[in-house]
Amino acid sequence: MTRQAESLPKSWRDRVNTLGYISGGIESQASMLRQILGQLPCSGESTLIWKNLEGKEVSARCENLCRSQLSAAGLVVRREKEGQWEASEFAVKWLEAPEPEALAIHFHNNVKFIGELLNGIGVRTSQTDLLNLARDTYGLPWSSLDQVRRRTGWLRSLGMVELWGTQVVRTPAGEALLSKIELCSPEEAKGEVAVAEEVATVDSEAVRYLSDTPEMDQDALRGRRPLIGYIPRGTKSASRDSDESSLSASEAVRNLISLLGDGMTTEDFRNACAEQLGITHSSFQSTLHALRHMGLIEQVAFNVFAPTADAQWLTDVGNEQVLVAFLHSCIRGIRSLVRF
């Protein structure tokens, strides 16, 4: 994968709501995009011609296609002096090595509800379910299925999802993609939490402790980007009616890892979190995302997750200083942090 594909996502508010559509068939999107980019640069008055997967020829005026369908997602840019449209820097690199994953990551980084849609696919998920997720959980003002269908269409053309009747199904490639992107939490999407945009402040004691570990000095620690996601504390505990019912973040992590045990399906884990910890289904998606990107859990089979060896060690040891330092240091993965 190119370095371009590994770039960081824009903040949710800076991503666009609309994903363009190329006429010719929903599953032909990626193939047709390659043909179109290969004809650029060209003037707005020029006619672009491409074929879908069935060999049917389609055409459109360059200005209309580029401005209305391709520019918002950062695939094309306009050279004002020459009056021409050209492929963006990313698109030029992608055209040289048109990897499906690289394009999917680019979409996720620039367009709202790409990875979040992929992550929201569960058992017997329909496109209507995904529309409801977009509106109710992420606050997107959509009144029709159009934008959901465009997203699932592009993901189908990239091999990330399949459509089984009315059900949207995530493929192994889609599963792999989720492990390489950072999702926006519902709270951030709805503006309910502040997003850290500066280097996080790390407790001095934690800095000194972590700096003693190999490959982790103070500058490296402070230079890591903030973690995206959160760990809900849950509403159920043995002492929920007492003054001590509020769990610390480290205690919440231990509860989640303990609940996951040796591993379980996403659906079983979600239901267990709801039943035993009082975590809502919408909060569960953010929880799963945070645990995965912190290196606390890993996918061991299709829709099955289990604690990583490091996470198991970290929680079993019960060293509060280590776990708290990890949770608040904004380190993306345990393996670069704990080396004993």
mmCIF file with all atom_site columns, C-alpha atoms in Angstrom, residues 82-270:
data_model
loop_
_atom_site.group_PDB
_atom_site.id
_atom_site.type_symbol
_atom_site.label_atom_id
_atom_site.label_alt_id
_atom_site.label_comp_id
_atom_site.label_asym_id
_atom_site.label_entity_id
_atom_site.label_seq_id
_atom_site.pdbx_PDB_ins_code
_atom_site.Cartn_x
_atom_site.Cartn_y
_atom_site.Cartn_z
_atom_site.occupancy
_atom_site.B_iso_or_equiv
_atom_site.pdbx_formal_charge
_atom_site.auth_seq_id
_atom_site.auth_comp_id
_atom_site.auth_asym_id
_atom_site.auth_atom_id
_atom_site.pdbx_PDB_model_num
ATOM 1   C CA . GLU A 1 82  ? -5.632  26.269  -18.451 1.00 0.00 ? 82  GLU A CA 1
ATOM 2   C CA . GLY A 1 83  ? -9.329  25.629  -17.891 1.00 0.00 ? 83  GLY A CA 1
ATOM 3   C CA . GLN A 1 84  ? -8.588  21.922  -17.604 1.00 0.00 ? 84  GLN A CA 1
ATOM 4   C CA . TRP A 1 85  ? -9.442  19.138  -15.194 1.00 0.00 ? 85  TRP A CA 1
ATOM 5   C CA . GLU A 1 86  ? -6.651  16.829  -14.056 1.00 0.00 ? 86  GLU A CA 1
ATOM 6   C CA . ALA A 1 87  ? -6.241  13.880  -11.720 1.00 0.00 ? 87  ALA A CA 1
ATOM 7   C CA . SER A 1 88  ? -5.423  14.808  -8.126  1.00 0.00 ? 88  SER A CA 1
ATOM 8   C CA . GLU A 1 89  ? -2.065  13.904  -6.617  1.00 0.00 ? 89  GLU A CA 1
ATOM 9   C CA . PHE A 1 90  ? -3.627  10.878  -4.949  1.00 0.00 ? 90  PHE A CA 1
ATOM 10  C CA . ALA A 1 91  ? -5.410  9.791   -8.146  1.00 0.00 ? 91  ALA A CA 1
ATOM 11  C CA . VAL A 1 92  ? -2.183  9.956   -10.164 1.00 0.00 ? 92  VAL A CA 1
ATOM 12  C CA . LYS A 1 93  ? -0.448  7.663   -7.679  1.00 0.00 ? 93  LYS A CA 1
ATOM 13  C CA . TRP A 1 94  ? -3.455  5.360   -7.457  1.00 0.00 ? 94  TRP A CA 1
ATOM 14  C CA . LEU A 1 95  ? -3.627  5.058   -11.236 1.00 0.00 ? 95  LEU A CA 1
ATOM 15  C CA . GLU A 1 96  ? -0.043  3.788   -11.225 1.00 0.00 ? 96  GLU A CA 1
ATOM 16  C CA . ALA A 1 97  ? -0.962  1.085   -8.718  1.00 0.00 ? 97  ALA A CA 1
ATOM 17  C CA . PRO A 1 98  ? -4.782  0.864   -8.590  1.00 0.00 ? 98  PRO A CA 1
ATOM 18  C CA . GLU A 1 99  ? -5.153  -1.107  -5.372  1.00 0.00 ? 99  GLU A CA 1
ATOM 19  C CA . PRO A 1 100 ? -8.774  -1.352  -4.153  1.00 0.00 ? 100 PRO A CA 1
ATOM 20  C CA . GLU A 1 101 ? -7.757  -0.883  -0.523  1.00 0.00 ? 101 GLU A CA 1
ATOM 21  C CA . ALA A 1 102 ? -5.878  2.339   -1.265  1.00 0.00 ? 102 ALA A CA 1
ATOM 22  C CA . LEU A 1 103 ? -8.933  3.888   -2.916  1.00 0.00 ? 103 LEU A CA 1
ATOM 23  C CA . ALA A 1 104 ? -11.228 2.748   -0.100  1.00 0.00 ? 104 ALA A CA 1
ATOM 24  C CA . ILE A 1 105 ? -8.911  4.344   2.471   1.00 0.00 ? 105 ILE A CA 1
ATOM 25  C CA . HIS A 1 106 ? -8.807  7.563   0.444   1.00 0.00 ? 106 HIS A CA 1
ATOM 26  C CA . PHE A 1 107 ? -12.600 7.667   0.399   1.00 0.00 ? 107 PHE A CA 1
ATOM 27  C CA . HIS A 1 108 ? -12.745 7.027   4.137   1.00 0.00 ? 108 HIS A CA 1
ATOM 28  C CA . ASN A 1 109 ? -10.247 9.809   4.822   1.00 0.00 ? 109 ASN A CA 1
ATOM 29  C CA . ASN A 1 110 ? -12.171 12.365  2.773   1.00 0.00 ? 110 ASN A CA 1
ATOM 30  C CA . VAL A 1 111 ? -15.839 11.329  2.779   1.00 0.00 ? 111 VAL A CA 1
ATOM 31  C CA . LYS A 1 112 ? -18.152 10.823  5.745   1.00 0.00 ? 112 LYS A CA 1
ATOM 32  C CA . PHE A 1 113 ? -19.581 7.399   6.577   1.00 0.00 ? 113 PHE A CA 1
ATOM 33  C CA . ILE A 1 114 ? -17.312 5.085   4.613   1.00 0.00 ? 114 ILE A CA 1
ATOM 34  C CA . GLY A 1 115 ? -15.469 3.049   7.227   1.00 0.00 ? 115 GLY A CA 1
ATOM 35  C CA . GLU A 1 116 ? -18.309 3.747   9.643   1.00 0.00 ? 116 GLU A CA 1
ATOM 36  C CA . LEU A 1 117 ? -20.743 2.137   7.205   1.00 0.00 ? 117 LEU A CA 1
ATOM 37  C CA . LEU A 1 118 ? -18.431 -0.837  6.771   1.00 0.00 ? 118 LEU A CA 1
ATOM 38  C CA . ASN A 1 119 ? -18.112 -1.198  10.531  1.00 0.00 ? 119 ASN A CA 1
ATOM 39  C CA . GLY A 1 120 ? -21.888 -0.993  10.949  1.00 0.00 ? 120 GLY A CA 1
ATOM 40  C CA . ILE A 1 121 ? -22.555 -4.105  8.882   1.00 0.00 ? 121 ILE A CA 1
ATOM 41  C CA . GLY A 1 122 ? -23.676 -6.924  11.124  1.00 0.00 ? 122 GLY A CA 1
ATOM 42  C CA . VAL A 1 123 ? -25.927 -9.948  10.792  1.00 0.00 ? 123 VAL A CA 1
ATOM 43  C CA . ARG A 1 124 ? -28.763 -9.443  8.295   1.00 0.00 ? 124 ARG A CA 1
ATOM 44  C CA . THR A 1 125 ? -27.970 -5.760  7.702   1.00 0.00 ? 125 THR A CA 1
ATOM 45  C CA . SER A 1 126 ? -29.938 -4.021  4.963   1.00 0.00 ? 126 SER A CA 1
ATOM 46  C CA . GLN A 1 127 ? -29.202 -0.739  3.247   1.00 0.00 ? 127 GLN A CA 1
ATOM 47  C CA . THR A 1 128 ? -32.144 0.734   5.161   1.00 0.00 ? 128 THR A CA 1
ATOM 48  C CA . ASP A 1 129 ? -30.433 -0.322  8.393   1.00 0.00 ? 129 ASP A CA 1
ATOM 49  C CA . LEU A 1 130 ? -27.312 1.523   7.259   1.00 0.00 ? 130 LEU A CA 1
ATOM 50  C CA . LEU A 1 131 ? -29.371 4.617   6.426   1.00 0.00 ? 131 LEU A CA 1
ATOM 51  C CA . ASN A 1 132 ? -30.820 4.537   9.926   1.00 0.00 ? 132 ASN A CA 1
ATOM 52  C CA . LEU A 1 133 ? -27.307 4.182   11.344  1.00 0.00 ? 133 LEU A CA 1
ATOM 53  C CA . ALA A 1 134 ? -26.137 7.187   9.325   1.00 0.00 ? 134 ALA A CA 1
ATOM 54  C CA . ARG A 1 135 ? -29.037 9.335   10.490  1.00 0.00 ? 135 ARG A CA 1
ATOM 55  C CA . ASP A 1 136 ? -29.574 8.194   14.074  1.00 0.00 ? 136 ASP A CA 1
ATOM 56  C CA . THR A 1 137 ? -26.019 7.448   15.158  1.00 0.00 ? 137 THR A CA 1
ATOM 57  C CA . TYR A 1 138 ? -23.904 9.783   13.012  1.00 0.00 ? 138 TYR A CA 1
ATOM 58  C CA . GLY A 1 139 ? -26.393 12.615  12.525  1.00 0.00 ? 139 GLY A CA 1
ATOM 59  C CA . LEU A 1 140 ? -26.296 12.686  8.719   1.00 0.00 ? 140 LEU A CA 1
ATOM 60  C CA . PRO A 1 141 ? -29.310 14.498  7.224   1.00 0.00 ? 141 PRO A CA 1
ATOM 61  C CA . TRP A 1 142 ? -30.217 11.936  4.576   1.00 0.00 ? 142 TRP A CA 1
ATOM 62  C CA . SER A 1 143 ? -33.830 11.318  3.630   1.00 0.00 ? 143 SER A CA 1
ATOM 63  C CA . SER A 1 144 ? -33.243 8.639   0.973   1.00 0.00 ? 144 SER A CA 1
ATOM 64  C CA . LEU A 1 145 ? -31.031 5.627   0.338   1.00 0.00 ? 145 LEU A CA 1
ATOM 65  C CA . ASP A 1 146 ? -29.098 7.352   -2.457  1.00 0.00 ? 146 ASP A CA 1
ATOM 66  C CA . GLN A 1 147 ? -25.897 8.133   -0.537  1.00 0.00 ? 147 GLN A CA 1
ATOM 67  C CA . VAL A 1 148 ? -25.901 4.751   1.213   1.00 0.00 ? 148 VAL A CA 1
ATOM 68  C CA . ARG A 1 149 ? -26.285 2.972   -2.120  1.00 0.00 ? 149 ARG A CA 1
ATOM 69  C CA . ARG A 1 150 ? -23.452 5.002   -3.612  1.00 0.00 ? 150 ARG A CA 1
ATOM 70  C CA . ARG A 1 151 ? -21.172 4.007   -0.760  1.00 0.00 ? 151 ARG A CA 1
ATOM 71  C CA . THR A 1 152 ? -22.089 0.325   -0.846  1.00 0.00 ? 152 THR A CA 1
ATOM 72  C CA . GLY A 1 153 ? -21.752 0.446   -4.631  1.00 0.00 ? 153 GLY A CA 1
ATOM 73  C CA . TRP A 1 154 ? -18.204 1.771   -4.514  1.00 0.00 ? 154 TRP A CA 1
ATOM 74  C CA . LEU A 1 155 ? -17.325 -0.725  -1.776  1.00 0.00 ? 155 LEU A CA 1
ATOM 75  C CA . ARG A 1 156 ? -18.802 -3.537  -3.878  1.00 0.00 ? 156 ARG A CA 1
ATOM 76  C CA . SER A 1 157 ? -16.715 -2.458  -6.854  1.00 0.00 ? 157 SER A CA 1
ATOM 77  C CA . LEU A 1 158 ? -13.644 -2.544  -4.594  1.00 0.00 ? 158 LEU A CA 1
ATOM 78  C CA . GLY A 1 159 ? -14.466 -5.990  -3.218  1.00 0.00 ? 159 GLY A CA 1
ATOM 79  C CA . MET A 1 160 ? -15.128 -4.770  0.326   1.00 0.00 ? 160 MET A CA 1
ATOM 80  C CA . VAL A 1 161 ? -18.806 -5.730  0.524   1.00 0.00 ? 161 VAL A CA 1
ATOM 81  C CA . GLU A 1 162 ? -21.281 -7.928  -1.313  1.00 0.00 ? 162 GLU A CA 1
ATOM 82  C CA . LEU A 1 163 ? -25.037 -7.722  -1.701  1.00 0.00 ? 163 LEU A CA 1
ATOM 83  C CA . TRP A 1 164 ? -26.884 -10.956 -0.889  1.00 0.00 ? 164 TRP A CA 1
ATOM 84  C CA . GLY A 1 165 ? -30.473 -10.204 -1.822  1.00 0.00 ? 165 GLY A CA 1
ATOM 85  C CA . THR A 1 166 ? -31.342 -7.296  0.476   1.00 0.00 ? 166 THR A CA 1
ATOM 86  C CA . GLN A 1 167 ? -28.460 -7.990  2.866   1.00 0.00 ? 167 GLN A CA 1
ATOM 87  C CA . VAL A 1 168 ? -25.155 -6.120  2.801   1.00 0.00 ? 168 VAL A CA 1
ATOM 88  C CA . VAL A 1 169 ? -22.294 -8.468  3.707   1.00 0.00 ? 169 VAL A CA 1
ATOM 89  C CA . ARG A 1 170 ? -18.731 -7.480  4.577   1.00 0.00 ? 170 ARG A CA 1
ATOM 90  C CA . THR A 1 171 ? -16.044 -9.487  2.776   1.00 0.00 ? 171 THR A CA 1
ATOM 91  C CA . PRO A 1 172 ? -12.644 -10.563 4.169   1.00 0.00 ? 172 PRO A CA 1
ATOM 92  C CA . ALA A 1 173 ? -11.145 -7.604  2.292   1.00 0.00 ? 173 ALA A CA 1
ATOM 93  C CA . GLY A 1 174 ? -13.595 -5.341  4.077   1.00 0.00 ? 174 GLY A CA 1
ATOM 94  C CA . GLU A 1 175 ? -12.626 -6.896  7.395   1.00 0.00 ? 175 GLU A CA 1
ATOM 95  C CA . ALA A 1 176 ? -8.960  -6.270  6.623   1.00 0.00 ? 176 ALA A CA 1
ATOM 96  C CA . LEU A 1 177 ? -9.698  -2.656  5.732   1.00 0.00 ? 177 LEU A CA 1
ATOM 97  C CA . LEU A 1 178 ? -11.306 -2.009  9.127   1.00 0.00 ? 178 LEU A CA 1
ATOM 98  C CA . SER A 1 179 ? -8.049  -2.912  10.856  1.00 0.00 ? 179 SER A CA 1
ATOM 99  C CA . LYS A 1 180 ? -6.223  -0.184  8.901   1.00 0.00 ? 180 LYS A CA 1
ATOM 100 C CA . ILE A 1 181 ? -8.513  2.815   9.311   1.00 0.00 ? 181 ILE A CA 1
ATOM 101 C CA . GLU A 1 182 ? -9.602  4.988   12.202  1.00 0.00 ? 182 GLU A CA 1
ATOM 102 C CA . LEU A 1 183 ? -13.316 5.427   12.669  1.00 0.00 ? 183 LEU A CA 1
ATOM 103 C CA . CYS A 1 184 ? -15.130 8.490   13.882  1.00 0.00 ? 184 CYS A CA 1
ATOM 104 C CA . SER A 1 185 ? -17.110 7.985   17.075  1.00 0.00 ? 185 SER A CA 1
ATOM 105 C CA . PRO A 1 186 ? -20.824 8.872   17.058  1.00 0.00 ? 186 PRO A CA 1
ATOM 106 C CA . GLU A 1 187 ? -20.128 11.466  19.748  1.00 0.00 ? 187 GLU A CA 1
ATOM 107 C CA . GLU A 1 188 ? -17.552 13.232  17.586  1.00 0.00 ? 188 GLU A CA 1
ATOM 108 C CA . ALA A 1 189 ? -19.801 13.057  14.519  1.00 0.00 ? 189 ALA A CA 1
ATOM 109 C CA . LYS A 1 190 ? -22.653 14.675  16.433  1.00 0.00 ? 190 LYS A CA 1
ATOM 110 C CA . GLY A 1 191 ? -20.358 17.211  18.040  1.00 0.00 ? 191 GLY A CA 1
ATOM 111 C CA . GLU A 1 192 ? -20.990 15.866  21.543  1.00 0.00 ? 192 GLU A CA 1
ATOM 112 C CA . VAL A 1 193 ? -17.308 15.587  22.465  1.00 0.00 ? 193 VAL A CA 1
ATOM 113 C CA . ALA A 1 194 ? -14.338 17.802  21.803  1.00 0.00 ? 194 ALA A CA 1
ATOM 114 C CA . VAL A 1 195 ? -11.772 16.382  19.405  1.00 0.00 ? 195 VAL A CA 1
ATOM 115 C CA . ALA A 1 196 ? -8.156  16.629  20.485  1.00 0.00 ? 196 ALA A CA 1
ATOM 116 C CA . GLU A 1 197 ? -6.236  18.369  17.713  1.00 0.00 ? 197 GLU A CA 1
ATOM 117 C CA . GLU A 1 198 ? -3.018  19.102  19.578  1.00 0.00 ? 198 GLU A CA 1
ATOM 118 C CA . VAL A 1 199 ? -0.426  16.811  21.100  1.00 0.00 ? 199 VAL A CA 1
ATOM 119 C CA . ALA A 1 200 ? -1.902  15.261  24.219  1.00 0.00 ? 200 ALA A CA 1
ATOM 120 C CA . THR A 1 201 ? -0.539  16.223  27.612  1.00 0.00 ? 201 THR A CA 1
ATOM 121 C CA . VAL A 1 202 ? 0.967   13.166  29.265  1.00 0.00 ? 202 VAL A CA 1
ATOM 122 C CA . ASP A 1 203 ? 1.403   12.875  33.002  1.00 0.00 ? 203 ASP A CA 1
ATOM 123 C CA . SER A 1 204 ? 5.072   13.363  33.933  1.00 0.00 ? 204 SER A CA 1
ATOM 124 C CA . GLU A 1 205 ? 5.166   10.183  36.014  1.00 0.00 ? 205 GLU A CA 1
ATOM 125 C CA . ALA A 1 206 ? 3.779   8.186   33.100  1.00 0.00 ? 206 ALA A CA 1
ATOM 126 C CA . VAL A 1 207 ? 6.333   9.777   30.774  1.00 0.00 ? 207 VAL A CA 1
ATOM 127 C CA . ARG A 1 208 ? 9.193   8.793   33.044  1.00 0.00 ? 208 ARG A CA 1
ATOM 128 C CA . TYR A 1 209 ? 7.858   5.268   33.432  1.00 0.00 ? 209 TYR A CA 1
ATOM 129 C CA . LEU A 1 210 ? 7.312   4.689   29.736  1.00 0.00 ? 210 LEU A CA 1
ATOM 130 C CA . SER A 1 211 ? 10.591  6.323   28.770  1.00 0.00 ? 211 SER A CA 1
ATOM 131 C CA . ASP A 1 212 ? 12.380  3.516   30.569  1.00 0.00 ? 212 ASP A CA 1
ATOM 132 C CA . THR A 1 213 ? 11.063  1.045   27.995  1.00 0.00 ? 213 THR A CA 1
ATOM 133 C CA . PRO A 1 214 ? 13.090  0.390   24.820  1.00 0.00 ? 214 PRO A CA 1
ATOM 134 C CA . GLU A 1 215 ? 12.387  2.600   21.783  1.00 0.00 ? 215 GLU A CA 1
ATOM 135 C CA . MET A 1 216 ? 10.224  4.993   23.817  1.00 0.00 ? 216 MET A CA 1
ATOM 136 C CA . ASP A 1 217 ? 11.785  8.284   24.880  1.00 0.00 ? 217 ASP A CA 1
ATOM 137 C CA . GLN A 1 218 ? 9.932   11.373  26.059  1.00 0.00 ? 218 GLN A CA 1
ATOM 138 C CA . ASP A 1 219 ? 9.921   13.064  22.660  1.00 0.00 ? 219 ASP A CA 1
ATOM 139 C CA . ALA A 1 220 ? 8.566   9.949   20.969  1.00 0.00 ? 220 ALA A CA 1
ATOM 140 C CA . LEU A 1 221 ? 5.874   9.602   23.604  1.00 0.00 ? 221 LEU A CA 1
ATOM 141 C CA . ARG A 1 222 ? 4.713   13.202  23.345  1.00 0.00 ? 222 ARG A CA 1
ATOM 142 C CA . GLY A 1 223 ? 4.868   13.080  19.563  1.00 0.00 ? 223 GLY A CA 1
ATOM 143 C CA . ARG A 1 224 ? 2.307   10.313  19.127  1.00 0.00 ? 224 ARG A CA 1
ATOM 144 C CA . ARG A 1 225 ? -1.088  11.431  17.817  1.00 0.00 ? 225 ARG A CA 1
ATOM 145 C CA . PRO A 1 226 ? -4.124  11.260  20.108  1.00 0.00 ? 226 PRO A CA 1
ATOM 146 C CA . LEU A 1 227 ? -6.171  8.091   20.189  1.00 0.00 ? 227 LEU A CA 1
ATOM 147 C CA . ILE A 1 228 ? -9.528  8.153   18.426  1.00 0.00 ? 228 ILE A CA 1
ATOM 148 C CA . GLY A 1 229 ? -12.347 6.446   20.259  1.00 0.00 ? 229 GLY A CA 1
ATOM 149 C CA . TYR A 1 230 ? -13.418 6.032   23.854  1.00 0.00 ? 230 TYR A CA 1
ATOM 150 C CA . ILE A 1 231 ? -14.064 3.354   26.454  1.00 0.00 ? 231 ILE A CA 1
ATOM 151 C CA . PRO A 1 232 ? -17.568 3.601   27.982  1.00 0.00 ? 232 PRO A CA 1
ATOM 152 C CA . ARG A 1 233 ? -17.724 2.912   31.697  1.00 0.00 ? 233 ARG A CA 1
ATOM 153 C CA . GLY A 1 234 ? -21.051 1.070   31.480  1.00 0.00 ? 234 GLY A CA 1
ATOM 154 C CA . THR A 1 235 ? -24.055 1.552   33.745  1.00 0.00 ? 235 THR A CA 1
ATOM 155 C CA . LYS A 1 236 ? -24.037 -1.810  35.506  1.00 0.00 ? 236 LYS A CA 1
ATOM 156 C CA . SER A 1 237 ? -21.777 -2.859  38.331  1.00 0.00 ? 237 SER A CA 1
ATOM 157 C CA . ALA A 1 238 ? -22.090 -4.503  41.701  1.00 0.00 ? 238 ALA A CA 1
ATOM 158 C CA . SER A 1 239 ? -21.878 -1.103  43.390  1.00 0.00 ? 239 SER A CA 1
ATOM 159 C CA . ARG A 1 240 ? -23.830 0.949   40.863  1.00 0.00 ? 240 ARG A CA 1
ATOM 160 C CA . ASP A 1 241 ? -26.000 2.490   43.580  1.00 0.00 ? 241 ASP A CA 1
ATOM 161 C CA . SER A 1 242 ? -23.046 3.457   45.746  1.00 0.00 ? 242 SER A CA 1
ATOM 162 C CA . ASP A 1 243 ? -20.658 6.367   45.534  1.00 0.00 ? 243 ASP A CA 1
ATOM 163 C CA . GLU A 1 244 ? -18.083 4.032   44.015  1.00 0.00 ? 244 GLU A CA 1
ATOM 164 C CA . SER A 1 245 ? -20.209 2.915   41.080  1.00 0.00 ? 245 SER A CA 1
ATOM 165 C CA . SER A 1 246 ? -18.292 4.973   38.521  1.00 0.00 ? 246 SER A CA 1
ATOM 166 C CA . LEU A 1 247 ? -15.577 2.826   36.972  1.00 0.00 ? 247 LEU A CA 1
ATOM 167 C CA . SER A 1 248 ? -12.178 4.182   36.061  1.00 0.00 ? 248 SER A CA 1
ATOM 168 C CA . ALA A 1 249 ? -11.077 3.800   32.463  1.00 0.00 ? 249 ALA A CA 1
ATOM 169 C CA . SER A 1 250 ? -8.619  1.067   33.444  1.00 0.00 ? 250 SER A CA 1
ATOM 170 C CA . GLU A 1 251 ? -11.312 -0.845  35.333  1.00 0.00 ? 251 GLU A CA 1
ATOM 171 C CA . ALA A 1 252 ? -13.637 -0.532  32.352  1.00 0.00 ? 252 ALA A CA 1
ATOM 172 C CA . VAL A 1 253 ? -10.945 -1.977  30.082  1.00 0.00 ? 253 VAL A CA 1
ATOM 173 C CA . ARG A 1 254 ? -10.389 -4.906  32.418  1.00 0.00 ? 254 ARG A CA 1
ATOM 174 C CA . ASN A 1 255 ? -14.127 -5.587  32.495  1.00 0.00 ? 255 ASN A CA 1
ATOM 175 C CA . LEU A 1 256 ? -14.334 -5.586  28.698  1.00 0.00 ? 256 LEU A CA 1
ATOM 176 C CA . ILE A 1 257 ? -11.312 -7.846  28.233  1.00 0.00 ? 257 ILE A CA 1
ATOM 177 C CA . SER A 1 258 ? -12.581 -10.198 30.927  1.00 0.00 ? 258 SER A CA 1
ATOM 178 C CA . LEU A 1 259 ? -16.021 -10.293 29.342  1.00 0.00 ? 259 LEU A CA 1
ATOM 179 C CA . LEU A 1 260 ? -14.532 -11.160 25.952  1.00 0.00 ? 260 LEU A CA 1
ATOM 180 C CA . GLY A 1 261 ? -12.748 -14.131 27.540  1.00 0.00 ? 261 GLY A CA 1
ATOM 181 C CA . ASP A 1 262 ? -11.042 -16.355 24.999  1.00 0.00 ? 262 ASP A CA 1
ATOM 182 C CA . GLY A 1 263 ? -13.023 -14.756 22.185  1.00 0.00 ? 263 GLY A CA 1
ATOM 183 C CA . MET A 1 264 ? -16.546 -14.453 20.830  1.00 0.00 ? 264 MET A CA 1
ATOM 184 C CA . THR A 1 265 ? -18.460 -13.207 17.817  1.00 0.00 ? 265 THR A CA 1
ATOM 185 C CA . THR A 1 266 ? -19.153 -9.511  17.393  1.00 0.00 ? 266 THR A CA 1
ATOM 186 C CA . GLU A 1 267 ? -22.862 -10.083 17.959  1.00 0.00 ? 267 GLU A CA 1
ATOM 187 C CA . ASP A 1 268 ? -22.324 -12.112 21.144  1.00 0.00 ? 268 ASP A CA 1
ATOM 188 C CA . PHE A 1 269 ? -19.844 -9.549  22.479  1.00 0.00 ? 269 PHE A CA 1
ATOM 189 C CA . ARG A 1 270 ? -22.255 -6.701  21.722  1.00 0.00 ? 270 ARG A CA 1
#
